[in-house]
Amino acid sequence: MMGGMGALYRRKRPTRFDAVVGQEHVKEVLQNAIRKDRLAQAYLFSGPRGVGKTTVARLLAMAVGCQAPPAERPCGACEHCRRVAEGRHPDVLEIDAASNNSVDDVRALKERLLLAPLLAPKKVVILDEAHMMSKSAFNALLKTLEEPPEHVLFVFATTEPERLPATIKSRTQHFRFRRLREEEIAGKLRAIAEEAGIEVEEDALRLIARAAEGAMRDAESLFERVLALAKSPFTRADAEALLGLPPEEVLAGIADRLLAGEVEAALEEARARFLEGYAPRTLVTELKRHLRDRLMERPDEAVLSALLALDEADEVLARNEGPLALELALLRAYRAARPAPASPRAPDPASPPAPKPPPPPPREPAPAELTETAWRDFLEALPITLRAVVREARPALKGGALVLRFAKPHRFHYERTRAALATLAPLAKKRLGAERVEAVHDEADEEPAEEPPPAPPPEAAAAPPAREEGAAGPLADPRLRRLAELFRAELKAWGEEPLSNDS
Ligand SMILES: [Zn+2]
């Protein structure tokens, strides 16, 4: 505890592969290579921070000279392993590329690599934050990688593998480390708690695991504070206090009131929490998470609408931390949840979902198809700077709206487009007959395959849009699709319990 933040993590850094949480796909291949004495000469470990890249790199360095039988390497106990674990092995160089990234640094490194190892069969070079190396530094290193000395093993660790030159990547064996699941993190924390003789409620473990967002290092830093408090049992409420999160009952209360249409009571509750010191953004983020959890238990259109409205409000909250922004976010959620069924509460599971008003008929015969020519004309009509960002969108006309969909990497374009909706709207109306313009940003990596290019078959123009949605199932609802993308949710269960009753 005396070591302050991070001490626990160092103390607990695994000295054997079986102590590393997760990353099975990496461990298996590496252990196999160690057993067969067939390690590559250069590895690339990529993935988010705090998920074990450097830990595994050190295990590799240990294995290289471990004195245990091959199947047990690294043993974590022999002289070689201990020297590596304690950071005092003369043949293991751990370099932070963020601060040693010049050509001169690389030259000095190469000179060191010419010398034979002192104690181990190989020198191991671990280059942390490898993407921080300058291009010229990489070039200086390239020759060494092309004809690596027999006695050198490289490990490049990076959070941004895409920033490494292709020439480097092609000469390394690449392992992608993934974020850890909440259960994986909670399991490790449980073991630490048991060892420390502290009883920690499961809910508290899960909260901490979730706050760590997949990074074991963050989870252990947080847990160090739990150990320092030495409170046993450590409850869910303790964890909420530690993490600065509003209590779950409070969130449930606000959500209940919003969905029941008691907007003033919801606002009052939220204001009270604001005065207690909770940041609007924290309240809204946690409220979103609470609604998400509800939705995963049972689909409900009002909950979904409220959730999506809150999500949109999040951008405003990023810029404005005042109570007004918080109230506006809740009002949006309230309004969004309103048009849904007569009873806005979650429907009784035994009864079918409450009927919802039929979708409004198309007021005027707006052109339901967007041809490539029309889209190009529209782009031409835009100011040139706006054209450059809008061009990245995949456009579609849906229910009278021009929907501009941006793939995940185009967040900037999406934001610029959103900021310019007022400029786009009159042009979209004039050129495409669209009543409004919506910008959508895909959170998922994959491009949704079901989006057709802007040239639908002629009969689509005749069919009213609402019919199309019903025919294609719940995923045709753009809000549901957005949710699926947001949470990468399994939508199988939703198909069994139809959300709309128009089929
Ligand atoms: Zn050993």
mmCIF file with all atom_site columns, N, CA, C and O and ligand atoms in Angstrom, residues 15 62-63 65-68 72-82, ligand 1:
data_model
loop_
_atom_site.group_PDB
_atom_site.id
_atom_site.type_symbol
_atom_site.label_atom_id
_atom_site.label_alt_id
_atom_site.label_comp_id
_atom_site.label_asym_id
_atom_site.label_entity_id
_atom_site.label_seq_id
_atom_site.pdbx_PDB_ins_code
_atom_site.Cartn_x
_atom_site.Cartn_y
_atom_site.Cartn_z
_atom_site.occupancy
_atom_site.B_iso_or_equiv
_atom_site.pdbx_formal_charge
_atom_site.auth_seq_id
_atom_site.auth_comp_id
_atom_site.auth_asym_id
_atom_site.auth_atom_id
_atom_site.pdbx_PDB_model_num
ATOM   1  N  N  . THR A 1 15 ? 4.290  -13.870 -13.261 1.00 0.00 ? 15 THR A N  1
ATOM   2  C  CA . THR A 1 15 ? 5.597  -14.404 -13.645 1.00 0.00 ? 15 THR A CA 1
ATOM   3  C  C  . THR A 1 15 ? 5.437  -15.752 -14.338 1.00 0.00 ? 15 THR A C  1
ATOM   4  O  O  . THR A 1 15 ? 6.423  -16.434 -14.600 1.00 0.00 ? 15 THR A O  1
ATOM   5  N  N  . MET A 1 62 ? 11.502 -13.875 -20.129 1.00 0.00 ? 62 MET A N  1
ATOM   6  C  CA . MET A 1 62 ? 11.845 -14.858 -19.096 1.00 0.00 ? 62 MET A CA 1
ATOM   7  C  C  . MET A 1 62 ? 12.040 -16.230 -19.712 1.00 0.00 ? 62 MET A C  1
ATOM   8  O  O  . MET A 1 62 ? 12.987 -16.948 -19.388 1.00 0.00 ? 62 MET A O  1
ATOM   9  N  N  . ALA A 1 63 ? 11.106 -16.582 -20.613 1.00 0.00 ? 63 ALA A N  1
ATOM   10 C  CA . ALA A 1 63 ? 11.135 -17.923 -21.188 1.00 0.00 ? 63 ALA A CA 1
ATOM   11 C  C  . ALA A 1 63 ? 12.424 -18.166 -21.968 1.00 0.00 ? 63 ALA A C  1
ATOM   12 O  O  . ALA A 1 63 ? 12.935 -19.292 -22.006 1.00 0.00 ? 63 ALA A O  1
ATOM   13 N  N  . GLY A 1 65 ? 15.485 -17.528 -21.441 1.00 0.00 ? 65 GLY A N  1
ATOM   14 C  CA . GLY A 1 65 ? 16.650 -18.060 -20.734 1.00 0.00 ? 65 GLY A CA 1
ATOM   15 C  C  . GLY A 1 65 ? 16.276 -18.877 -19.504 1.00 0.00 ? 65 GLY A C  1
ATOM   16 O  O  . GLY A 1 65 ? 17.148 -19.202 -18.688 1.00 0.00 ? 65 GLY A O  1
ATOM   17 N  N  . CYS A 1 66 ? 15.001 -19.195 -19.364 1.00 0.00 ? 66 CYS A N  1
ATOM   18 C  CA . CYS A 1 66 ? 14.529 -19.908 -18.164 1.00 0.00 ? 66 CYS A CA 1
ATOM   19 C  C  . CYS A 1 66 ? 15.229 -21.267 -18.055 1.00 0.00 ? 66 CYS A C  1
ATOM   20 O  O  . CYS A 1 66 ? 15.452 -21.952 -19.046 1.00 0.00 ? 66 CYS A O  1
ATOM   21 N  N  . GLN A 1 67 ? 15.564 -21.610 -16.826 1.00 0.00 ? 67 GLN A N  1
ATOM   22 C  CA . GLN A 1 67 ? 16.301 -22.853 -16.616 1.00 0.00 ? 67 GLN A CA 1
ATOM   23 C  C  . GLN A 1 67 ? 15.393 -24.063 -16.372 1.00 0.00 ? 67 GLN A C  1
ATOM   24 O  O  . GLN A 1 67 ? 15.873 -25.178 -16.191 1.00 0.00 ? 67 GLN A O  1
ATOM   25 N  N  . ALA A 1 68 ? 14.079 -23.828 -16.345 1.00 0.00 ? 68 ALA A N  1
ATOM   26 C  CA . ALA A 1 68 ? 13.148 -24.942 -16.142 1.00 0.00 ? 68 ALA A CA 1
ATOM   27 C  C  . ALA A 1 68 ? 12.996 -25.725 -17.445 1.00 0.00 ? 68 ALA A C  1
ATOM   28 O  O  . ALA A 1 68 ? 13.366 -25.235 -18.511 1.00 0.00 ? 68 ALA A O  1
ATOM   29 N  N  . GLU A 1 72 ? 7.655  -25.895 -18.945 1.00 0.00 ? 72 GLU A N  1
ATOM   30 C  CA . GLU A 1 72 ? 7.316  -25.090 -17.768 1.00 0.00 ? 72 GLU A CA 1
ATOM   31 C  C  . GLU A 1 72 ? 7.839  -23.667 -17.847 1.00 0.00 ? 72 GLU A C  1
ATOM   32 O  O  . GLU A 1 72 ? 7.779  -22.921 -16.877 1.00 0.00 ? 72 GLU A O  1
ATOM   33 N  N  . ARG A 1 73 ? 8.359  -23.306 -19.016 1.00 0.00 ? 73 ARG A N  1
ATOM   34 C  CA . ARG A 1 73 ? 8.935  -21.964 -19.121 1.00 0.00 ? 73 ARG A CA 1
ATOM   35 C  C  . ARG A 1 73 ? 7.871  -20.918 -19.438 1.00 0.00 ? 73 ARG A C  1
ATOM   36 O  O  . ARG A 1 73 ? 6.992  -21.195 -20.236 1.00 0.00 ? 73 ARG A O  1
ATOM   37 N  N  . PRO A 1 74 ? 7.955  -19.740 -18.862 1.00 0.00 ? 74 PRO A N  1
ATOM   38 C  CA . PRO A 1 74 ? 8.897  -19.375 -17.801 1.00 0.00 ? 74 PRO A CA 1
ATOM   39 C  C  . PRO A 1 74 ? 8.410  -19.865 -16.439 1.00 0.00 ? 74 PRO A C  1
ATOM   40 O  O  . PRO A 1 74 ? 7.220  -19.866 -16.182 1.00 0.00 ? 74 PRO A O  1
ATOM   41 N  N  . CYS A 1 75 ? 9.362  -20.243 -15.603 1.00 0.00 ? 75 CYS A N  1
ATOM   42 C  CA . CYS A 1 75 ? 8.982  -20.787 -14.296 1.00 0.00 ? 75 CYS A CA 1
ATOM   43 C  C  . CYS A 1 75 ? 8.732  -19.670 -13.288 1.00 0.00 ? 75 CYS A C  1
ATOM   44 O  O  . CYS A 1 75 ? 8.033  -19.862 -12.302 1.00 0.00 ? 75 CYS A O  1
ATOM   45 N  N  . GLY A 1 76 ? 9.324  -18.508 -13.535 1.00 0.00 ? 76 GLY A N  1
ATOM   46 C  CA . GLY A 1 76 ? 9.133  -17.394 -12.620 1.00 0.00 ? 76 GLY A CA 1
ATOM   47 C  C  . GLY A 1 76 ? 9.972  -17.499 -11.365 1.00 0.00 ? 76 GLY A C  1
ATOM   48 O  O  . GLY A 1 76 ? 9.924  -16.619 -10.500 1.00 0.00 ? 76 GLY A O  1
ATOM   49 N  N  . ALA A 1 77 ? 10.732 -18.598 -11.242 1.00 0.00 ? 77 ALA A N  1
ATOM   50 C  CA . ALA A 1 77 ? 11.430 -18.830 -9.975  1.00 0.00 ? 77 ALA A CA 1
ATOM   51 C  C  . ALA A 1 77 ? 12.953 -18.921 -10.133 1.00 0.00 ? 77 ALA A C  1
ATOM   52 O  O  . ALA A 1 77 ? 13.686 -18.642 -9.193  1.00 0.00 ? 77 ALA A O  1
ATOM   53 N  N  . CYS A 1 78 ? 13.422 -19.301 -11.334 1.00 0.00 ? 78 CYS A N  1
ATOM   54 C  CA . CYS A 1 78 ? 14.864 -19.476 -11.480 1.00 0.00 ? 78 CYS A CA 1
ATOM   55 C  C  . CYS A 1 78 ? 15.573 -18.117 -11.498 1.00 0.00 ? 78 CYS A C  1
ATOM   56 O  O  . CYS A 1 78 ? 14.924 -17.059 -11.578 1.00 0.00 ? 78 CYS A O  1
ATOM   57 N  N  . GLU A 1 79 ? 16.877 -18.168 -11.445 1.00 0.00 ? 79 GLU A N  1
ATOM   58 C  CA . GLU A 1 79 ? 17.662 -16.926 -11.394 1.00 0.00 ? 79 GLU A CA 1
ATOM   59 C  C  . GLU A 1 79 ? 17.344 -16.009 -12.587 1.00 0.00 ? 79 GLU A C  1
ATOM   60 O  O  . GLU A 1 79 ? 17.124 -14.819 -12.433 1.00 0.00 ? 79 GLU A O  1
ATOM   61 N  N  . HIS A 1 80 ? 17.296 -16.614 -13.781 1.00 0.00 ? 80 HIS A N  1
ATOM   62 C  CA . HIS A 1 80 ? 17.018 -15.832 -14.981 1.00 0.00 ? 80 HIS A CA 1
ATOM   63 C  C  . HIS A 1 80 ? 15.643 -15.150 -14.879 1.00 0.00 ? 80 HIS A C  1
ATOM   64 O  O  . HIS A 1 80 ? 15.518 -13.947 -15.098 1.00 0.00 ? 80 HIS A O  1
ATOM   65 N  N  . CYS A 1 81 ? 14.621 -15.938 -14.559 1.00 0.00 ? 81 CYS A N  1
ATOM   66 C  CA . CYS A 1 81 ? 13.260 -15.381 -14.480 1.00 0.00 ? 81 CYS A CA 1
ATOM   67 C  C  . CYS A 1 81 ? 13.190 -14.255 -13.462 1.00 0.00 ? 81 CYS A C  1
ATOM   68 O  O  . CYS A 1 81 ? 12.570 -13.215 -13.706 1.00 0.00 ? 81 CYS A O  1
ATOM   69 N  N  . ARG A 1 82 ? 13.842 -14.479 -12.315 1.00 0.00 ? 82 ARG A N  1
ATOM   70 C  CA . ARG A 1 82 ? 13.754 -13.462 -11.266 1.00 0.00 ? 82 ARG A CA 1
ATOM   71 C  C  . ARG A 1 82 ? 14.435 -12.166 -11.694 1.00 0.00 ? 82 ARG A C  1
ATOM   72 O  O  . ARG A 1 82 ? 13.930 -11.081 -11.453 1.00 0.00 ? 82 ARG A O  1
HETATM 73 ZN ZN . ZN  B 2 .  ? 12.690 -19.687 -14.982 1.00 0.00 ? 1  ZN  B ZN 1
#
